[in-house]
Coordinates of C-alpha atoms and ligand atoms in Angstrom, one line a residue:
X24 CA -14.4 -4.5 -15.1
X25 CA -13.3 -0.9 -15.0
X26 CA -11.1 0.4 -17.0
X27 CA -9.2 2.5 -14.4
X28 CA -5.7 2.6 -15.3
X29 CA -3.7 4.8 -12.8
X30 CA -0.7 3.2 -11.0
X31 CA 0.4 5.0 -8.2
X32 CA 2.5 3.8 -5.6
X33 CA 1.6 0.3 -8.0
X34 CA -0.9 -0.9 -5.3
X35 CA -4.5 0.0 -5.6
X36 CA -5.9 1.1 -2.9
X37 CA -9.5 -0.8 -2.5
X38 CA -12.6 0.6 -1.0
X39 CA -13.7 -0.1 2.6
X40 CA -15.6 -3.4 2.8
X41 CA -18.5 -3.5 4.5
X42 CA -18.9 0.3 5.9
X43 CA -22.3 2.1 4.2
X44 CA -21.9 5.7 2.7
X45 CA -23.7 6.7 5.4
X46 CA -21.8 5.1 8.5
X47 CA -18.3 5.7 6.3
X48 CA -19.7 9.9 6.5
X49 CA -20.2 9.6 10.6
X50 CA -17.0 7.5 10.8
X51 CA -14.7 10.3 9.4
X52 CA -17.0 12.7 11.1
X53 CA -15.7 11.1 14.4
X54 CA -11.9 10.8 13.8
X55 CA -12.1 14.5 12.1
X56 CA -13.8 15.9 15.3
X57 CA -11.1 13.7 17.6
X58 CA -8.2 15.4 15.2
X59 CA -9.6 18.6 14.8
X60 CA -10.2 18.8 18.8
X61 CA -6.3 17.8 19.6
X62 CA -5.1 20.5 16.8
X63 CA -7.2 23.1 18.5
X64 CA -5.6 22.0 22.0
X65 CA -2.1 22.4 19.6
X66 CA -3.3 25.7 18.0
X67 CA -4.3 27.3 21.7
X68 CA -1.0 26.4 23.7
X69 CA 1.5 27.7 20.5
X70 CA -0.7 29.3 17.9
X71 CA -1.7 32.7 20.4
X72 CA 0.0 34.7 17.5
X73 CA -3.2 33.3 15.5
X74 CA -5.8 34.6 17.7
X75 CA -4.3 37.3 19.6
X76 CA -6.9 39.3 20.8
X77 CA -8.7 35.8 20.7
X78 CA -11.8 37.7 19.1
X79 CA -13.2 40.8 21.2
X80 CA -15.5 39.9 23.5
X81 CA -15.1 36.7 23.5
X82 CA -11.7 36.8 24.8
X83 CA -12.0 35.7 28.2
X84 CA -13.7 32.7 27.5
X85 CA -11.5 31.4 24.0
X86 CA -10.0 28.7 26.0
X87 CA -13.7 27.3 25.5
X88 CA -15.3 28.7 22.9
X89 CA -12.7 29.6 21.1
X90 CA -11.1 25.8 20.8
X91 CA -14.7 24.6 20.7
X92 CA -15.1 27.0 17.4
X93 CA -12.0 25.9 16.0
X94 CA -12.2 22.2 16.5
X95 CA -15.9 22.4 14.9
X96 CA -14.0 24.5 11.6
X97 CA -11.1 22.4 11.8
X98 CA -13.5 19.1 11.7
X99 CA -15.3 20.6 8.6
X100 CA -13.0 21.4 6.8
X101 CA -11.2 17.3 7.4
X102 CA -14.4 15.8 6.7
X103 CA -15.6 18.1 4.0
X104 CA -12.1 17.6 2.1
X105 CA -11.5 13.8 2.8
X106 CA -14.8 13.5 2.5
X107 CA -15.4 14.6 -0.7
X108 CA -12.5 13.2 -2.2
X109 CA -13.2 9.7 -0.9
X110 CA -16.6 9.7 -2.6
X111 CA -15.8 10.9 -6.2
X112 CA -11.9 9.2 -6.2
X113 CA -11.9 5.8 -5.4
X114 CA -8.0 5.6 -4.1
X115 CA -9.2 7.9 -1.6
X116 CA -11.5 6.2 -0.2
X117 CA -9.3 5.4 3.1
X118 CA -10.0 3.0 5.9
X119 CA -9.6 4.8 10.2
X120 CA -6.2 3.5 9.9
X121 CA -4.9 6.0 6.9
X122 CA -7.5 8.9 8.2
X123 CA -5.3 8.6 11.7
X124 CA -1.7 8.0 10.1
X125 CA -3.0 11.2 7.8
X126 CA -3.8 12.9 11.2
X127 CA -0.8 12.0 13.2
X128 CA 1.2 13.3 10.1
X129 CA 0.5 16.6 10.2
X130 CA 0.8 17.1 13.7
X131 CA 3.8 16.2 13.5
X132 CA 4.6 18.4 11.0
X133 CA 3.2 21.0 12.8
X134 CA 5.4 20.2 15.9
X135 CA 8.5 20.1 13.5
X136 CA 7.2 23.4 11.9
X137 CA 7.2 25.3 15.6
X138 CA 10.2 23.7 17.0
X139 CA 12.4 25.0 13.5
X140 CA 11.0 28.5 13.6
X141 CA 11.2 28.9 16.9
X142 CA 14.5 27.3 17.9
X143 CA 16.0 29.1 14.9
X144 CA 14.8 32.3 16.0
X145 CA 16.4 32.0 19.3
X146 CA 19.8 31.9 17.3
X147 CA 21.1 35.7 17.9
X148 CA 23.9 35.0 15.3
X149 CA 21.6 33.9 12.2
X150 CA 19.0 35.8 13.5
X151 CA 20.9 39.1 12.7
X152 CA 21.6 38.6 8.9
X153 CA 18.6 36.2 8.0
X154 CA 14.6 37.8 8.2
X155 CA 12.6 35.6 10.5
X156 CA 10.1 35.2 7.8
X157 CA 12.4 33.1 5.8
X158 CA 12.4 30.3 8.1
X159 CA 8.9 28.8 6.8
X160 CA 11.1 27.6 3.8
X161 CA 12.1 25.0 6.2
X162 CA 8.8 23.3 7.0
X163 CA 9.6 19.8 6.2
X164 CA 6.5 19.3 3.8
X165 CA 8.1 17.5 0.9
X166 CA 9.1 14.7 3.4
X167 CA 5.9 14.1 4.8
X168 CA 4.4 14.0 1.4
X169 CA 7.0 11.9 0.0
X170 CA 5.8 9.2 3.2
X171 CA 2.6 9.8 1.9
X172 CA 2.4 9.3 -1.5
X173 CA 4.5 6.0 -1.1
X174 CA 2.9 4.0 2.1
X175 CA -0.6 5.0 1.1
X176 CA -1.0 6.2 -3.1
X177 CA -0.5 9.7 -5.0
X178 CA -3.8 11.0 -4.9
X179 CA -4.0 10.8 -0.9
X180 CA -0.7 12.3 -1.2
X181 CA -2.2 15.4 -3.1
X182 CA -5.0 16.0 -0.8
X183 CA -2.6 15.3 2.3
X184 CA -0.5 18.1 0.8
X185 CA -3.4 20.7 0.8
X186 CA -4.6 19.7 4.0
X187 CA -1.7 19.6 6.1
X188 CA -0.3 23.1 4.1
X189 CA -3.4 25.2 5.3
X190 CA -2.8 23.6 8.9
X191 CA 0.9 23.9 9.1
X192 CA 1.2 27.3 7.4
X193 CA -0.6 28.8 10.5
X194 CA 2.8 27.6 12.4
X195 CA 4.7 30.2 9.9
X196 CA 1.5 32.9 11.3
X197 CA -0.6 31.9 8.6
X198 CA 1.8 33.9 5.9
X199 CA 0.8 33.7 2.4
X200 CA 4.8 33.1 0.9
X201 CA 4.5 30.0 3.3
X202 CA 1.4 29.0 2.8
X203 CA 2.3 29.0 -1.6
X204 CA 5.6 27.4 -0.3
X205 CA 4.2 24.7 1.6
X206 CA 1.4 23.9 -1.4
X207 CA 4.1 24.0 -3.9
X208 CA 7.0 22.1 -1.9
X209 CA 4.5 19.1 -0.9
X210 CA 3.3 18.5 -4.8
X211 CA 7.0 18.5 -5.7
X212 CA 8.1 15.7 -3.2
X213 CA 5.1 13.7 -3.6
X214 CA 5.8 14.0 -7.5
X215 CA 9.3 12.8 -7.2
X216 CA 9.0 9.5 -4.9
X217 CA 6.9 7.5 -7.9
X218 CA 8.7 4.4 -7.4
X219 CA 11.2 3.8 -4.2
X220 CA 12.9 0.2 -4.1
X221 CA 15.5 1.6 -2.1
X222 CA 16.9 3.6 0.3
X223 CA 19.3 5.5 -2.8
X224 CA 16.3 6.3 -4.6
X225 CA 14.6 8.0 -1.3
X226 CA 17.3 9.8 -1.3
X227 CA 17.6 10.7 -4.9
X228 CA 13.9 11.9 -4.8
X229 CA 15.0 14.3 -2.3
X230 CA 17.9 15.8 -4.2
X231 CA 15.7 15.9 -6.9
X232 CA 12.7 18.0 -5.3
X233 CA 15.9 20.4 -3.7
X234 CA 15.8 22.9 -6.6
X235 CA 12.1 23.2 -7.2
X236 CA 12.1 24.5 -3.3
X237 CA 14.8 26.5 -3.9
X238 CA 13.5 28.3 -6.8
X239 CA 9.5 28.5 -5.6
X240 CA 11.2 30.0 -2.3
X241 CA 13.1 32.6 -3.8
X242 CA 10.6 33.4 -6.1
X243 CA 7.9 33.9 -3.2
X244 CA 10.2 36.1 -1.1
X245 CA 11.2 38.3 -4.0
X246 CA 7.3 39.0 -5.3
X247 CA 5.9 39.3 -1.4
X248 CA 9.1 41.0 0.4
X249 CA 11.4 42.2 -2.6
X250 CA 15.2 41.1 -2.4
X251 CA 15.9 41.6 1.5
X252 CA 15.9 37.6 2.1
X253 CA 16.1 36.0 -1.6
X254 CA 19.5 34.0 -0.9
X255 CA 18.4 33.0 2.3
X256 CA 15.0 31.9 1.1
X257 CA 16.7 30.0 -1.4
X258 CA 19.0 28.1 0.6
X259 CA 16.4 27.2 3.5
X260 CA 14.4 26.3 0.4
X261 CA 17.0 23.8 -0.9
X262 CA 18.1 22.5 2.4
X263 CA 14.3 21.5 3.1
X264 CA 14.5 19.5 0.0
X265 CA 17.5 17.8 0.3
X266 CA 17.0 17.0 3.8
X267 CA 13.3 15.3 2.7
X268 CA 14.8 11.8 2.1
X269 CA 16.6 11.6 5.2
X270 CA 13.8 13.0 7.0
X271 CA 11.2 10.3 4.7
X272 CA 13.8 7.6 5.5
X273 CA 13.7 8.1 9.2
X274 CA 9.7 8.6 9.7
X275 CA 8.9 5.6 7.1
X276 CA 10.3 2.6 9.8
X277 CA 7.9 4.3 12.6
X278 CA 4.9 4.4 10.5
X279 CA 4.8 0.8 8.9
X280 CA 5.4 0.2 12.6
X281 CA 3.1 1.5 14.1
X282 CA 0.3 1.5 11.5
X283 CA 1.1 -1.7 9.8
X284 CA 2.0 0.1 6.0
X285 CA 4.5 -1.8 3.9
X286 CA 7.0 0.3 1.9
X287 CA 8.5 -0.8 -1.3
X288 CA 12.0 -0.6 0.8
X289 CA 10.3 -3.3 3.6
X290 CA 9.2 -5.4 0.6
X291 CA 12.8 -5.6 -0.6
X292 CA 13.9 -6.0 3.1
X293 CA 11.2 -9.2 3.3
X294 CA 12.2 -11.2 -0.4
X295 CA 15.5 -12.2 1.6
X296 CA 15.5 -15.6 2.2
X297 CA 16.9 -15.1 5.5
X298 CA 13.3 -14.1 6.8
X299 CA 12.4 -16.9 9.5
X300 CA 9.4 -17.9 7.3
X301 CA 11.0 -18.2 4.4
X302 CA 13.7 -20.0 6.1
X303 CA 10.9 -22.4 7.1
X304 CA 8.8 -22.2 3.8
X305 CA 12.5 -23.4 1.9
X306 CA 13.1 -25.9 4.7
X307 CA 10.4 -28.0 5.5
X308 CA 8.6 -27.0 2.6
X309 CA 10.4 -27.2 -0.5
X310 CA 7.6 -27.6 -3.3
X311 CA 5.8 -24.9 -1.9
X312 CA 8.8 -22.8 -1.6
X313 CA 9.8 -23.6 -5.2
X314 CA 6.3 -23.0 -6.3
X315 CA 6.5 -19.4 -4.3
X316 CA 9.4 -18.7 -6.3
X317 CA 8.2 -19.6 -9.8
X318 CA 4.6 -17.3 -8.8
X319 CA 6.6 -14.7 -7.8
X320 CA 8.8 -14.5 -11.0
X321 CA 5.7 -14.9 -13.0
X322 CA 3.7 -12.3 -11.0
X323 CA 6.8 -9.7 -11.6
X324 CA 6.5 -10.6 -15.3
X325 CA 2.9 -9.8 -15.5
X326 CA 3.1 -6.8 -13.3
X327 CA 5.8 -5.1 -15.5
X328 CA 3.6 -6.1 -18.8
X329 CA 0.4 -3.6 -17.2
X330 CA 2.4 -1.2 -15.1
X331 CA 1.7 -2.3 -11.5
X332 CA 3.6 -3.0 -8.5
X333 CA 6.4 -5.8 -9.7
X334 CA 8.5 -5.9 -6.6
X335 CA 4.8 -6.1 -4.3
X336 CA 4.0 -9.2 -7.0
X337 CA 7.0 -10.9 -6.4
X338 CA 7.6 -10.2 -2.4
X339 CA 3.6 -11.3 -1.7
X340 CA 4.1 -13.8 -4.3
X341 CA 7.4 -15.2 -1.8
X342 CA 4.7 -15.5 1.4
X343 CA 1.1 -16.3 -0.7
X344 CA 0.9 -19.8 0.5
X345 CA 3.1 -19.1 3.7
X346 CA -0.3 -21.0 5.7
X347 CA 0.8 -24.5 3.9
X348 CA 3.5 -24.5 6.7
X349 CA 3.0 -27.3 8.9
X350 CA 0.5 -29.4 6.1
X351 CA 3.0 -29.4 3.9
X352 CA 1.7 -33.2 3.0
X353 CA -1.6 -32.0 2.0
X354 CA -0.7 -30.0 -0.7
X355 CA 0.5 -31.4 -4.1
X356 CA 3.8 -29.3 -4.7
X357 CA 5.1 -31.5 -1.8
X358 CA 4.0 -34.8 -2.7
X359 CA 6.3 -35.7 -5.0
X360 CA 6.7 -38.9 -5.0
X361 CA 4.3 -39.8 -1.8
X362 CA 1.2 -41.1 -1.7
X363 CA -1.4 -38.7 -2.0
X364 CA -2.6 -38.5 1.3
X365 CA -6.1 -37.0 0.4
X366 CA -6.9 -40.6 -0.9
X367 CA -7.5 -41.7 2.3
X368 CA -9.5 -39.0 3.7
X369 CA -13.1 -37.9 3.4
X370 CA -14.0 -34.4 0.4
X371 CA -14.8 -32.7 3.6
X372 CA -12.2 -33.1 5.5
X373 CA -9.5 -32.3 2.5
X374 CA -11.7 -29.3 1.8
X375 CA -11.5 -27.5 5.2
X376 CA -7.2 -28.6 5.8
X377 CA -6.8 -27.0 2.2
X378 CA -9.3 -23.9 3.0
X379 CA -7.6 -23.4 6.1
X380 CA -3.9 -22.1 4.5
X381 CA -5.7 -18.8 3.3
X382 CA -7.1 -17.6 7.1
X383 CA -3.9 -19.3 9.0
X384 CA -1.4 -17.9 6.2
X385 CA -3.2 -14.6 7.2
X386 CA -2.7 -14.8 10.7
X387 CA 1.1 -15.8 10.2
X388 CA 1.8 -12.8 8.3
X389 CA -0.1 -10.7 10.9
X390 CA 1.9 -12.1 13.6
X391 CA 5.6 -11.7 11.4
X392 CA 4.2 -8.2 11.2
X393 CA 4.1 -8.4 7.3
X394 CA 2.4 -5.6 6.6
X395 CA -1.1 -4.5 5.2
X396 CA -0.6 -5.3 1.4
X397 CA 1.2 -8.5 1.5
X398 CA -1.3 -10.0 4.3
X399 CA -4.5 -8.7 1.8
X400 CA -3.0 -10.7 -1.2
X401 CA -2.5 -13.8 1.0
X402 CA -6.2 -13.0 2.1
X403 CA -7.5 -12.7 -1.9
X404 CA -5.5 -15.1 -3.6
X405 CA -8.1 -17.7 -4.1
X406 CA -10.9 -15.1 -4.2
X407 CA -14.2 -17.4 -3.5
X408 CA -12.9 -19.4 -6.6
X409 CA -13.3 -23.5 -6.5
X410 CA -11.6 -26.5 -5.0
X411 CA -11.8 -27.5 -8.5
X412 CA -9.9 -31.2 -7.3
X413 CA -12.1 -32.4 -4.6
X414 CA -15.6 -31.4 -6.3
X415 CA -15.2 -33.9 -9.0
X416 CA -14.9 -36.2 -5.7
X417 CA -17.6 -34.7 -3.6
X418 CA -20.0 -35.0 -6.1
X419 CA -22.3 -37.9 -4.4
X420 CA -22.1 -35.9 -1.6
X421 CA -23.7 -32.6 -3.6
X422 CA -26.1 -35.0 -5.3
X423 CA -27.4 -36.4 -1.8
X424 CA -27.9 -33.2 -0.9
X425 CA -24.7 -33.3 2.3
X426 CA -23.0 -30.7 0.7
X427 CA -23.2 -28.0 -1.5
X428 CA -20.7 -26.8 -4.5
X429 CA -20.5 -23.4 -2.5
X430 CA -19.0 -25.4 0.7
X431 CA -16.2 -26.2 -1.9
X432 CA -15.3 -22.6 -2.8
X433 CA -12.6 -20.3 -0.5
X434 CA -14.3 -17.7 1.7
X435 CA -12.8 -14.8 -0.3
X436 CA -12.3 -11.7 -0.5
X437 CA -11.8 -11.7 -4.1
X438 CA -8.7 -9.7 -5.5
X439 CA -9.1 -5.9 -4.7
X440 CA -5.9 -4.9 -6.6
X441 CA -4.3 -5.6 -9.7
X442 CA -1.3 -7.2 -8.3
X443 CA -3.6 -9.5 -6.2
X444 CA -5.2 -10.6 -9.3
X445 CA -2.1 -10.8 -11.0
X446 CA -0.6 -13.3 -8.3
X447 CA -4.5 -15.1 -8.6
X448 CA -3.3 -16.1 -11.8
X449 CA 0.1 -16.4 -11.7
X450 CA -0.4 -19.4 -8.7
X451 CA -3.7 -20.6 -10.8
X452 CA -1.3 -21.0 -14.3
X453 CA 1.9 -22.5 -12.3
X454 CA -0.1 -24.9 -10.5
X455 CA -1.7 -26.2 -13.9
X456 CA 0.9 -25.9 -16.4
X457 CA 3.2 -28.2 -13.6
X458 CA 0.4 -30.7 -14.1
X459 CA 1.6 -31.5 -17.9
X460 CA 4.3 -33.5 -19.0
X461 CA 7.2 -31.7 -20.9
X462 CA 4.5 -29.4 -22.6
X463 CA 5.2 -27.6 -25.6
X464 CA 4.9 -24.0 -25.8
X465 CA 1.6 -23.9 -27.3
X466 CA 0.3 -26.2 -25.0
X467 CA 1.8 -23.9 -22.0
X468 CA -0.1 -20.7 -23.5
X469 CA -3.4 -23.0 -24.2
X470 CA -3.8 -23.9 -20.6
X471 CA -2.6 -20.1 -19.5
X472 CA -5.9 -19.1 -21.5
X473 CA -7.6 -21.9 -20.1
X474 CA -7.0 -20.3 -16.6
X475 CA -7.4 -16.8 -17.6
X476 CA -10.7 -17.3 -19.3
X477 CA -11.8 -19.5 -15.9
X478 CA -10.8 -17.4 -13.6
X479 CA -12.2 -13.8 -15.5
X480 CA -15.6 -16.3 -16.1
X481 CA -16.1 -17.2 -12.4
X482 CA -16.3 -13.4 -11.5
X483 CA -13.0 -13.4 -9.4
X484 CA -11.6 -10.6 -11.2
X485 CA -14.9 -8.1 -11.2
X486 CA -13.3 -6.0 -7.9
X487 CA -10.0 -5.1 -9.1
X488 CA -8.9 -2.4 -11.6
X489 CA -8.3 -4.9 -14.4
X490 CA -9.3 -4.3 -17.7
X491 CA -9.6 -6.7 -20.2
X492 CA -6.5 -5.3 -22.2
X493 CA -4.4 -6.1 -18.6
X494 CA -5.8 -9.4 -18.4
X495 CA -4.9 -10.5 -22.2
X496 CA -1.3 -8.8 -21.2
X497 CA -0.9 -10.6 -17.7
X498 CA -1.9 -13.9 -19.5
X499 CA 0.7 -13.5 -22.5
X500 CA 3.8 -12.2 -20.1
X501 CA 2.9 -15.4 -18.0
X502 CA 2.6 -17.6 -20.6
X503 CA 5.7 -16.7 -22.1
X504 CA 7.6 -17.2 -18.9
X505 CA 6.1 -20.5 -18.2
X506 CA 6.8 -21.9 -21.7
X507 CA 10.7 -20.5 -20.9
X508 CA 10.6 -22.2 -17.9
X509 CA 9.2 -25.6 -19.2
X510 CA 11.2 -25.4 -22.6
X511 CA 14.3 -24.9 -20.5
X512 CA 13.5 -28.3 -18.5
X513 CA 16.7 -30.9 -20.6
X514 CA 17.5 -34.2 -19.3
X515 CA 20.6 -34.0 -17.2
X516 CA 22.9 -36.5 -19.0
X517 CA 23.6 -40.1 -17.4
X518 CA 27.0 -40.7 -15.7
X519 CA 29.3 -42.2 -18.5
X520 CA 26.9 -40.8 -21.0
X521 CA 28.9 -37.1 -22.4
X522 CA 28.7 -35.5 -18.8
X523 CA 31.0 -32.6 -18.7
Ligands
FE2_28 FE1 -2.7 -20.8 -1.9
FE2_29 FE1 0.0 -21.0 -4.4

């Protein structure tokens, strides 16, 4: 296990699966030389202030050369960057998706960047009293960083804000005061948006980041252009930081959209019971629903006793088994009281209708549009463990040599992140502590080591960011809410018997 402990926007993000060093370094080497080539086309129709003589003798042919030059320097400097980072940081190891959302990003930063300096400067009236210069201290930054840091993780949000500052700041001519700004601006939102549940907090980010603008602003007009703009500086500097929650709440609905992110604010948004599937997850089927419920609290319990994501644990936790919809027979929450109908029906056969709930729970929460981190803990939260209740069964079957224990394991993945894990054993401890009969508290915490100890022994845990301080933590918080829950269990007096 490692012993990484960073929590960032409380979702590890997990490396690529399945993509070699060497195909992951031509991959980014193709999206950075598609980017680069569309900034260049960007740079050349509003960037001539950049290259105005468009470099000696070479001017009558930069449409060609000269984008050609700049797409190759643009593509270097995205690959070399992302590159880098994504081999020595982990977290930044991002999949196409994030390199284009990245991309898209800060062209749209540089579109708002152009359209702000120049539609300001074709104000006579502000024009007059306020140097043109100043006007880079509204480059909404902050807010793109602030989008960043909390769909994706913090340290993509740090190299996003280097990367898209040297690219924007050539909108504000390439100035040095706007290039510091923009550096300094982009940590400062990204810093401030740690933990957004809600739209309030988004907002209070913003506020927050307002006065570092303001100040860095002033500061960098004052040492590069002496007093002249200082006020002005400092207000454009203040309005770009209050106006980055806004600005983060409007562009964050468009990009889990359209990219498939899931913000802490669309997690809230899902937990509602009003969601259709949840609606049909408490309707026709209740056990599982209730069992949803109990993960989820026990998940948030575990997640707040390490530091990772406890509104992700307990909004996945709501849709983990959202693929038992439609079976709801075959799976023991819902049998209460019914024959078990797996009595009747061949190891193989039970295997493959309880396998299936992983791949088609997968495909529901693709087709609700759940988003990317709910729909990879439905995906891990069996790992490749066991069907621990048919093997026992099937075991004639593995000695005859007609099947194999493997055949009676899930397909995987195995939790990437510490809140799949978490929810791994948050359903594994539920579903066994609900086996036992009015267990004691001691019994509750012997069978939530039991499970801990199983599931860390079968490997299930060795590609997440857990270390074995988490896991003893996670296995404690959940025992202690499980024993709460079974302690809490009294007999509902008889009618006639002292009822109230
Ligand atoms: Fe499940
Ligand atoms: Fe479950």
């Amino acid at each position: 296990m490692s012993g990484s402990k960073s929590a960032t926007r409380g979702s590890s993000r997990p490396p690529e699966n399945g993509a070699s060093p060497r195909g992951r370094y031509w991959r980014l080497l193709a999206l950075s030389l598609g980017s680069a080539a569309v900034f260049a086309v960007l740079f050349y129709l509003w960037g001539r202030e950049l290259f105005p003589r468009a470099a000696g003798r070479w001017g009558a042919t930069f449409p060609f050369v000269g984008a050609v030059a700049l797409t190759l320097a643009v593509a270097l400097f995205l690959s070399e960057w992302f590159g880098f980072a994504g081999r020595e940081v982990r977290k930044v190891r991002l999949a196409a998706r994030d390199f284009l959302f990245l991309c898209s990003l800060a062209l749209l930063l540089f579109f708002a960047a152009k359209a702000v300096i120049d539609l300001l400067a074709e104000i006579p009236a502000l024009g007059r009293g306020v140097p043109t210069r100043v006007y880079a201290y509204l480059i909404p930054l902050p807010a793109f960083t602030m989008v960043v840091r909390v769909l994706i993780n913090s340290e993509t949000s740090i190299l996003f804000t280097v990367a898209a500052s040297v690219l924007s700041a050539a909108a504000a001519a390439g100035s040095w005061p706007a290039l510091l700004f923009l550096l300094l601006s982009g940590t400062a939102g990204a810093a401030r948006a740690r933990r957004v549940p809600d739209r309030y907090r988004m907002l209070m980010a913003g506020v927050q980041t307002a006065p570092v603008c303001a100040l860095a602003a002033a500061a960098l007009e004052f040492s590069f252009h002496g007093g002249g703009g200082v006020l002005w500086a400092g207000i454009f500097g203040a309005v770009n930081g209050l106006l980055s929650g806004p600005i983060a709440l409007a562009v964050m609905p468009v990009a889990e959209s359209a990219f498939g992110y899931a913000s802490d604010i669309r997690l809230m948004e899902l937990s509602g019971t009003g969601h259709p599937l949840l609606s049909r997850l408490m309707m026709e089927t209740p056990g599982t629903f209730h069992h949803s419920v109990v993960v989820g609290t026990l998940a948030e319990a575990g997640a707040l006793a390490i530091g990772a994501n406890p509104v992700l644990c307990r909004v996945a936790a709501l849709y983990h088994d959202i693929g038992k919809l439609g079976k709801a027979q075959y799976f023991s929450e819902n049998q209460a009281g019914a024959a078990n109908v797996h009595d009747a029906m061949s190891p193989g056969l039970s295997r493959a209708v309880i396998l299936s709930h992983v791949k088609e729970g997968v495909r529901m929460a693709g087709e609700f549009r759940l988003g990317d981190r709910i729909t990879e803990i439905i995906a891990q939260h069996h790992g490749t463990s066991l069907l621990y209740c048919f093997l026992d069964k099937a075991r004639p079957m593995i000695r005859d040599r007609k099947a194999s224990e493997e055949m009676f394991r899930y397909p995987g993945p195995k939790p990437k992140t510490r809140e799949a894990a978490i929810i791994m054993l948050a359903d594994a401890a539920e579903a066994a502590v609900r086996s036992l009969d009015r267990p004691a508290p001691q019994e509750v915490d012997e069978t939530v080591t039991g499970i801990v100890n199983r599931v860390y022994l079968d490997g299930q845990l060795n590609e997440c960011d857990l270390t074995l301080r988490d896991l003893h933590a996670v296995g404690r918080a959940i025992s202690q809410v499980l024993a709460a829950v079974a302690h809490g269990r009294v007999d509902y007096p008889e009618a006639g018997k002292g009822a109230v």
